[in-house]
C-alpha positions as a LaTeX table, in Angstrom:
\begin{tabular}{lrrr}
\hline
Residue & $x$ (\AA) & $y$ (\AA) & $z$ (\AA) \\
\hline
Unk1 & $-0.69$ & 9.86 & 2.31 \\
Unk2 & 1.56 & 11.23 & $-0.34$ \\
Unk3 & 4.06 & 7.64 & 0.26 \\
Unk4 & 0.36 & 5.75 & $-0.26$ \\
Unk5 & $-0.20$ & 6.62 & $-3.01$ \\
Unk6 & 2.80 & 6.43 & $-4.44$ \\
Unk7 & 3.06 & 2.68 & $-3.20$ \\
Unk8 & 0.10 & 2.22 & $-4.77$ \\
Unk9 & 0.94 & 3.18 & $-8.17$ \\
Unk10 & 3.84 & 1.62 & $-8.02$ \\
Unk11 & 2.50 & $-1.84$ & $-7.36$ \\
Unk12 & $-0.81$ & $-1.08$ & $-9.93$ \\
Unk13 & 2.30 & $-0.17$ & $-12.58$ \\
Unk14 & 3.66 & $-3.30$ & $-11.53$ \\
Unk15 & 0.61 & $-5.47$ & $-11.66$ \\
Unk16 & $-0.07$ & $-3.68$ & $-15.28$ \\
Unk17 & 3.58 & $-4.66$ & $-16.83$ \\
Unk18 & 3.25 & $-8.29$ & $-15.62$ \\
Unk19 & $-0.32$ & $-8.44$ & $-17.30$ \\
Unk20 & 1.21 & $-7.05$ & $-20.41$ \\
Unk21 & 4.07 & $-9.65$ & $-20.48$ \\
Unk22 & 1.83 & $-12.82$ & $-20.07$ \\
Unk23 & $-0.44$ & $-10.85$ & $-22.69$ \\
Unk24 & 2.55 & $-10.75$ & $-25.15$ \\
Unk25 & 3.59 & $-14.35$ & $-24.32$ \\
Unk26 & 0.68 & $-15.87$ & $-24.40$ \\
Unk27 & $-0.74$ & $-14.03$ & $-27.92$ \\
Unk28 & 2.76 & $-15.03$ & $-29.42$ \\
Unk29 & 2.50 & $-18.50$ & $-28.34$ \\
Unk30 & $-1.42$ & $-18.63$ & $-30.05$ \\
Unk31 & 0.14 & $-16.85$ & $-32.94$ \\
Unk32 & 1.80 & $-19.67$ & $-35.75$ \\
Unk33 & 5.11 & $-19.23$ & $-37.20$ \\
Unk34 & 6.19 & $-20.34$ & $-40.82$ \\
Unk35 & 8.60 & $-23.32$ & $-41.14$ \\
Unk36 & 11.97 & $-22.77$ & $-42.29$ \\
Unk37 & 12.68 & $-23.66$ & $-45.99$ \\
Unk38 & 13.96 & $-26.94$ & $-46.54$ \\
Unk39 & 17.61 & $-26.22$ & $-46.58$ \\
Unk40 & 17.45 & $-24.92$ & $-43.30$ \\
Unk41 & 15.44 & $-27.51$ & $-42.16$ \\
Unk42 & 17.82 & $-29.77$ & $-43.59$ \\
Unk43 & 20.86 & $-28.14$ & $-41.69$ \\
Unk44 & 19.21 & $-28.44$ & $-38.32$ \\
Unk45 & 18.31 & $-31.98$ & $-38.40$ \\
Unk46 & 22.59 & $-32.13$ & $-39.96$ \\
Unk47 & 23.48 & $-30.01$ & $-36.69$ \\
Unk48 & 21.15 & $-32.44$ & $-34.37$ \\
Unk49 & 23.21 & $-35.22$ & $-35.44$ \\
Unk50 & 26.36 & $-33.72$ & $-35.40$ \\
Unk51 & 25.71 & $-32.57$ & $-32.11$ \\
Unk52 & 25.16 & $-35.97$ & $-30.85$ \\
Unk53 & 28.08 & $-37.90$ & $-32.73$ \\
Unk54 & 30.98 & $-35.96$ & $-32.51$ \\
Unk55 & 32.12 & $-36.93$ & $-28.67$ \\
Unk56 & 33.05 & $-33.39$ & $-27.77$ \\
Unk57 & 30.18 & $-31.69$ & $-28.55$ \\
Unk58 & 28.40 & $-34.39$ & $-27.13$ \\
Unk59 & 29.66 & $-33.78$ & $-23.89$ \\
Unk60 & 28.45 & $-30.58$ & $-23.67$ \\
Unk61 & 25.15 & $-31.09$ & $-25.57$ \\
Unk62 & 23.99 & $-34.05$ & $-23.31$ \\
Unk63 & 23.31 & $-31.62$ & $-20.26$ \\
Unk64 & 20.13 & $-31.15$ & $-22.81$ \\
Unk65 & 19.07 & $-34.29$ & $-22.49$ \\
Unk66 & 20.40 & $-35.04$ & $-18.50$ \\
Unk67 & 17.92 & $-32.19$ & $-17.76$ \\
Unk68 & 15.05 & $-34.09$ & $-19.74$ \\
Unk69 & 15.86 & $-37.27$ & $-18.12$ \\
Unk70 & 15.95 & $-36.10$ & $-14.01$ \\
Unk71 & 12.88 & $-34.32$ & $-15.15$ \\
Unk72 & 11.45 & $-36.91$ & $-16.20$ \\
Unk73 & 12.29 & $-39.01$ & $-13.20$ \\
Unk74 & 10.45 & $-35.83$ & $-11.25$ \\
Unk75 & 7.69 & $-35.62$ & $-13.09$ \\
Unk76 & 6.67 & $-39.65$ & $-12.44$ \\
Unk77 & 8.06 & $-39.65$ & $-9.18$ \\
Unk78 & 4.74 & $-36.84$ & $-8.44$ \\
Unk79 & 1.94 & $-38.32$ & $-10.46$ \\
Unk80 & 2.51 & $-41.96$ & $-9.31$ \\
Unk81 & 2.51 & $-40.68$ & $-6.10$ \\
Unk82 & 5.96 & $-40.71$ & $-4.25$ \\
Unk83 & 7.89 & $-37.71$ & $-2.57$ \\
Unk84 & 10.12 & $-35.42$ & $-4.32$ \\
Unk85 & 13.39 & $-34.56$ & $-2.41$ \\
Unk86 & 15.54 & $-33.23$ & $-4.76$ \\
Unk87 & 17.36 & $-32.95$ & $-8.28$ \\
Unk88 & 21.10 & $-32.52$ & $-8.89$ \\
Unk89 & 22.74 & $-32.04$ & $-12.28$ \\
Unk90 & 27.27 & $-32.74$ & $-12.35$ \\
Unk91 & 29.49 & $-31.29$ & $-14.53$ \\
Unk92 & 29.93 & $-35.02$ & $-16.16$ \\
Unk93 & 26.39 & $-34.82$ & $-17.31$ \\
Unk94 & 25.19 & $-37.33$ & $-14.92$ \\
Unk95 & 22.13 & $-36.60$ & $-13.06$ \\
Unk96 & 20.26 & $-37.93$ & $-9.42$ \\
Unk97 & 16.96 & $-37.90$ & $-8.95$ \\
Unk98 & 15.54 & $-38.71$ & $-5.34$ \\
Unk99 & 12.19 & $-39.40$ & $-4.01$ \\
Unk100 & 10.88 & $-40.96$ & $-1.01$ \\
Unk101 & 8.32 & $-43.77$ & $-0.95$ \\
Unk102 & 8.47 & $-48.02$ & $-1.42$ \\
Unk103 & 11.33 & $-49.04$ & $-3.04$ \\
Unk104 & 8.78 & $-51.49$ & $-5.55$ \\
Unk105 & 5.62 & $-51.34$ & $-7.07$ \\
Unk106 & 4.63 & $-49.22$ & $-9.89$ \\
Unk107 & 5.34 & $-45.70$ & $-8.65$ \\
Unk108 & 9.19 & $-46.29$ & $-8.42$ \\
Unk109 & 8.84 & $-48.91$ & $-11.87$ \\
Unk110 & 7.09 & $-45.85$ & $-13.39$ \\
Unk111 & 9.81 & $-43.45$ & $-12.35$ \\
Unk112 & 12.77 & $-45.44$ & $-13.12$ \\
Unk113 & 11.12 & $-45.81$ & $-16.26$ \\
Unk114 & 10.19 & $-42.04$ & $-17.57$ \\
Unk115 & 14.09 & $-41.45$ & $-17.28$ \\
Unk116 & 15.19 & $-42.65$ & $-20.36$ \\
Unk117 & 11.52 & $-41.76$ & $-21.65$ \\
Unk118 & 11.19 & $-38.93$ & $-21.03$ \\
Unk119 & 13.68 & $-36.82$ & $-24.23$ \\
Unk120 & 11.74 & $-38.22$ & $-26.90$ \\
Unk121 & 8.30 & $-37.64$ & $-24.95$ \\
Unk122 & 9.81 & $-33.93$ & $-24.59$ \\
Unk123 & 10.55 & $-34.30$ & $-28.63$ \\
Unk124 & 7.41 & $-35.31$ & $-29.96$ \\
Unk125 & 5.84 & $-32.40$ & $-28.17$ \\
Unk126 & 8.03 & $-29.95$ & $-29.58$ \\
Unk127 & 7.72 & $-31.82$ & $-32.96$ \\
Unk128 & 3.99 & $-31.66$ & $-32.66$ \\
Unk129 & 3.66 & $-28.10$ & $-31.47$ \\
Unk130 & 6.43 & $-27.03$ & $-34.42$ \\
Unk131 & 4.73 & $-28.74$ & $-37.02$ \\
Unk132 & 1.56 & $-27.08$ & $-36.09$ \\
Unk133 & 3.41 & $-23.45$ & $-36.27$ \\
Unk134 & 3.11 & $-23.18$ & $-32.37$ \\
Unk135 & 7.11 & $-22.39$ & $-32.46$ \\
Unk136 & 6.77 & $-19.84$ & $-29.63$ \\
Unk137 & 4.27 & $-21.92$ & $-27.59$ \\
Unk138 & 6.43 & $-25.00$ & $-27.39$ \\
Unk139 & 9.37 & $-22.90$ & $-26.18$ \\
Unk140 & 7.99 & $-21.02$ & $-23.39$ \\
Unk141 & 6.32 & $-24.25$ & $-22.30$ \\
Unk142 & 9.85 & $-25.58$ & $-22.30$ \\
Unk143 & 11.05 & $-22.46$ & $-19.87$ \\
Unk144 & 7.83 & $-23.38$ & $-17.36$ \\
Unk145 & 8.67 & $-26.80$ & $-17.72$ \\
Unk146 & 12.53 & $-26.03$ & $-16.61$ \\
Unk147 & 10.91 & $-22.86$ & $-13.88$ \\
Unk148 & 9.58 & $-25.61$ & $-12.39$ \\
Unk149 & 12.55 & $-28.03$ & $-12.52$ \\
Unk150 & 14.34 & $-25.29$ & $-10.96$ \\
Unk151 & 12.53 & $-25.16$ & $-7.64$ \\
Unk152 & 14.28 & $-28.75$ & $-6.68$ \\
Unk153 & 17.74 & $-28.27$ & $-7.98$ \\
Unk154 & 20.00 & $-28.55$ & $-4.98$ \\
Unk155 & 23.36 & $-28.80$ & $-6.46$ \\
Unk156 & 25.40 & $-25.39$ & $-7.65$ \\
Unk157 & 26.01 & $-26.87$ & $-11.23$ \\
Unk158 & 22.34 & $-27.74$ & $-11.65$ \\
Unk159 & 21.25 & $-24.50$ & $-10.89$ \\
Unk160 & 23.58 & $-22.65$ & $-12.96$ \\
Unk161 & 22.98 & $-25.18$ & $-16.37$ \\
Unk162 & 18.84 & $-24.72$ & $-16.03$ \\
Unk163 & 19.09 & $-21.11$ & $-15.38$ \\
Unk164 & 21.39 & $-21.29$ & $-18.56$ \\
Unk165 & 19.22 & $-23.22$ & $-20.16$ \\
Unk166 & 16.00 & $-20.83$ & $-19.03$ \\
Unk167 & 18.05 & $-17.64$ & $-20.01$ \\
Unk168 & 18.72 & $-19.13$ & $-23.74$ \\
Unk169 & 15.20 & $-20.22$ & $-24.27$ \\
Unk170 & 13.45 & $-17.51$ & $-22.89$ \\
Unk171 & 15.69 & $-14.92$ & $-24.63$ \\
Unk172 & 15.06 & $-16.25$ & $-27.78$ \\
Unk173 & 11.40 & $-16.91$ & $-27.57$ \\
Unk174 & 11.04 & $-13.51$ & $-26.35$ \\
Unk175 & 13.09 & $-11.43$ & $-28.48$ \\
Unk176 & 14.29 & $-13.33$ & $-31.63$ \\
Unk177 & 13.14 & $-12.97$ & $-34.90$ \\
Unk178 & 10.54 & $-15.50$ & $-36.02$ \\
Unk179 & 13.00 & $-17.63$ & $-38.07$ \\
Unk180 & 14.92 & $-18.12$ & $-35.17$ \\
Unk181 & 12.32 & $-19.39$ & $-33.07$ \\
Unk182 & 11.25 & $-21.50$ & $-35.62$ \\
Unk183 & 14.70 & $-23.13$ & $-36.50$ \\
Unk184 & 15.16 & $-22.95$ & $-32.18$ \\
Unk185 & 11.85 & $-25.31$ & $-31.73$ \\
Unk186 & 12.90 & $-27.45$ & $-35.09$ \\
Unk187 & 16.70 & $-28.07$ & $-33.59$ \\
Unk188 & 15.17 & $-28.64$ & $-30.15$ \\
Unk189 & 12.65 & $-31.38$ & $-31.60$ \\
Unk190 & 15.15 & $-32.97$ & $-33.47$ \\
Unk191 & 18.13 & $-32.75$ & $-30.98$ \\
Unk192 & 15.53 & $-34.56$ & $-28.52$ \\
Unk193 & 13.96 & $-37.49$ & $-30.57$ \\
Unk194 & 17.34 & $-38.02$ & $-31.64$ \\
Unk195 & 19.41 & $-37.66$ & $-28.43$ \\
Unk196 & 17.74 & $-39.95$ & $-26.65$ \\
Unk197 & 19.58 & $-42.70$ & $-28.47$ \\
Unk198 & 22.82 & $-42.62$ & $-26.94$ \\
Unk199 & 22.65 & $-42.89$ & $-23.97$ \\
Unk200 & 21.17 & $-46.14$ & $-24.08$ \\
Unk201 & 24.29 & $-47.29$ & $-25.79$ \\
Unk202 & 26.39 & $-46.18$ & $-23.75$ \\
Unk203 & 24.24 & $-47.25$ & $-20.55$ \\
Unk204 & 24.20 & $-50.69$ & $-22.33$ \\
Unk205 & 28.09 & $-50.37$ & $-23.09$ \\
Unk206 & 28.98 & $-49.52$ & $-19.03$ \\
Unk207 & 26.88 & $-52.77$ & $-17.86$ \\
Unk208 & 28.87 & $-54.90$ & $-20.68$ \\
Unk209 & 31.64 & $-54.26$ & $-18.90$ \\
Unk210 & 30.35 & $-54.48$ & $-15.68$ \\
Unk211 & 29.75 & $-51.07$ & $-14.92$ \\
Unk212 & 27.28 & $-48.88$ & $-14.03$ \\
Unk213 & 25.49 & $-50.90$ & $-11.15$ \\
Unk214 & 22.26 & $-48.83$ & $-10.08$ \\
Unk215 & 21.32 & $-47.63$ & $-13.52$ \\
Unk216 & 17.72 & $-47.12$ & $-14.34$ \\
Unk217 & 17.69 & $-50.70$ & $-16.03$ \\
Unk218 & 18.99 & $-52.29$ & $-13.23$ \\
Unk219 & 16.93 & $-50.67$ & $-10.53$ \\
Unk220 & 13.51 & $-51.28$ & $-12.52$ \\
Unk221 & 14.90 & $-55.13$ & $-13.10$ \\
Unk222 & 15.12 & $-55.16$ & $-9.41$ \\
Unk223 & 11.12 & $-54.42$ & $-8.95$ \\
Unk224 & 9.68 & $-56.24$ & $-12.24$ \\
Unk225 & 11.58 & $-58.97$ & $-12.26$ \\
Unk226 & 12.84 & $-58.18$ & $-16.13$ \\
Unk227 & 15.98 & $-58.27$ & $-17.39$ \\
Unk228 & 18.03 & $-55.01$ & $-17.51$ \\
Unk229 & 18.61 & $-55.42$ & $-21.13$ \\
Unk230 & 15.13 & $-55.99$ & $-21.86$ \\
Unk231 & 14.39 & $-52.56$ & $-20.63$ \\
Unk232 & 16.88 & $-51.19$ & $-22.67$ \\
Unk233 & 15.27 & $-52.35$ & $-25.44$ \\
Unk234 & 12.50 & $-51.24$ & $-24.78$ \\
Unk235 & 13.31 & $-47.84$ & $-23.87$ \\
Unk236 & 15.42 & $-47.84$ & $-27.54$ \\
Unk237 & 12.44 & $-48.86$ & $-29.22$ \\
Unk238 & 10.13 & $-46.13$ & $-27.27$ \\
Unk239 & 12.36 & $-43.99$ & $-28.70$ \\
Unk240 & 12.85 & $-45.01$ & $-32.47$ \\
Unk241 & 8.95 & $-45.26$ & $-32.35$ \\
Unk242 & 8.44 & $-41.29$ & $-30.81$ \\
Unk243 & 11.28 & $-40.31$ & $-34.09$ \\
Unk244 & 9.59 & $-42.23$ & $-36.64$ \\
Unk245 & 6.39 & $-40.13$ & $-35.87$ \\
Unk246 & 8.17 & $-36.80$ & $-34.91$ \\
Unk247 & 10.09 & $-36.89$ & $-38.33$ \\
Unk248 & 7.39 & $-37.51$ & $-40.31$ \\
Unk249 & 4.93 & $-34.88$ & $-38.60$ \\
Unk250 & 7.87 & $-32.38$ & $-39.10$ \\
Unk251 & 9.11 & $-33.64$ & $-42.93$ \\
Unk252 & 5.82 & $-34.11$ & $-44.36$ \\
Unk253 & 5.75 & $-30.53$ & $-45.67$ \\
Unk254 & 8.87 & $-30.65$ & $-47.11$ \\
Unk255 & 8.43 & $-34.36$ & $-49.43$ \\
Unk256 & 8.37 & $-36.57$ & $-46.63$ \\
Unk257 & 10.99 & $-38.87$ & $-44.40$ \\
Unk258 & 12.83 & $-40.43$ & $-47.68$ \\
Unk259 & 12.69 & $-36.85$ & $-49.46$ \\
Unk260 & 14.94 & $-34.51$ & $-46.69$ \\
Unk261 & 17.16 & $-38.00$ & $-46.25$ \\
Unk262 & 18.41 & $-37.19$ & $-49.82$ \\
Unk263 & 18.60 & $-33.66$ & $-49.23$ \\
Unk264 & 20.84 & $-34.42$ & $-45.75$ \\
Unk265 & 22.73 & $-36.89$ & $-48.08$ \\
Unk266 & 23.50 & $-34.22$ & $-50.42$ \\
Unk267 & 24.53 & $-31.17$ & $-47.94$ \\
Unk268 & 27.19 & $-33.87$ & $-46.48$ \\
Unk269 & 29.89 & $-33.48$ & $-49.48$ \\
Unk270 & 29.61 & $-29.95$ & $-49.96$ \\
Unk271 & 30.84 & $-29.69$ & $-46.08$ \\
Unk272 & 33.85 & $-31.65$ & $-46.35$ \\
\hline
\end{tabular}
């Protein structure tokens, strides 16, 4: 009797602590978070770039966005309807998606599609959410996003860069001082409507030289009939349109889209 009810404190203590965390989570996520003042705004959207043109940095950085693309790939590969087999992640930063189901119609058009999609869909969020002081909410919705992403990673490297990437978020939305979670979810919107960019050139780049057979473009070409190149227009112009809007949700408190270019300008000689 005595081991009972011991057991059964133990799980009630349990049940209580998990209560309290979701509690906790959930109230911070409700509760809004100042923006950061305009120089520091100003250095994130610097580091977002920098972080995308300087090659090295970009090498490790574009995990980021090879996690939002195979997720992407996921998520359309469910709602239109097809099978989810699994997700792996490589060291290179490439990614595979695979799903079962006809190899043309719209379900597999859709999910070749949301690839390339999918970072500045994942940026606008976050830029919405930000600019609305929902720092904390957009970041733990980031960690379920990548819990769930986690259940179909089959590969060792995938699983250790989205547990990474989990640990990092999820530390600092839960312990980090509001300004940090603030500049986290302002770098993060940035970093995404921006680095979605890239890879399109250099997707665009590979095929010029007659590489990169089985991309996205050319498997969607395959079932629509359209051009490769077509799509990657498209997909670059789904993306300048998601950063036109994200950067001027998150700049119109601080003068506007023309207003924090001049500031950017003016940080640049002072880092040289």
């Amino acid at each position: 009797m005595v081991h009972e009810f011991a057991s059964g404190t133990d799980i009630s203590s349990i049940a209580d602590a998990v209560r309290q965390i979701f509690h906790t989570i959930w109230t911070a996520s409700l509760t809004p978070v100042p923006a950061p003042d305009q120089r520091l705004f100003t250095l994130l959207l610097l580091f977002s770039i920098l972080a995308i043109v300087i090659s090295p940095v970009w090498s490790i950085t574009r995990n980021a966005i090879t996690i939002a693309h195979e997720g992407g790939h996921a998520v359309a590969a469910l709602i239109s309807g097809r099978r989810l087999n699994y997700i792996q992640l490589h060291s290179d930063t490439s990614g595979v998606t695979v799903s079962s189901g006809k190899s043309s119609g719209f379900g597999y058009a859709l999910t070749c599609f949301a690839g390339y999609a999918s970072p500045s869909l994942i940026g606008i969020l976050c830029a919405w959410l930000t600019t609305a002081g929902y720092v904390t909410g957009a970041l733990w919705i980031l960690v379920l996003l990548l819990l769930l992403m986690l259940t179909r990673i089959r590969n060792g490297y995938g699983i250790v860069a989205v547990v990474a990437s989990i640990a990092i978020v999820a530390g600092i939305s839960w312990g980090a001082e509001a300004e940090i979670r603030s500049s986290a979810a302002y770098l993060l919107s940035w970093f995404m409507l921006l680095g979605g960019i890239r890879p399109l050139i250099e997707l665009q780049s590979m095929r010029f030289r007659g590489q990169g057979q089985g991309s996205d473009a050319d498997q969607i070409s395959r079932t629509t009939g359209i051009p490769g190149l077509l799509w990657i227009i498209v997909w670059a112009l789904w993306n300048l349109l998601f950063l036109w809007i994200g950067a001027t949700w998150m700049t119109q408190s601080f003068g506007g889209i023309h207003a924090v270019w001049a500031s950017l300008l003016s940080l640049i000689p002072g880092l040289r």
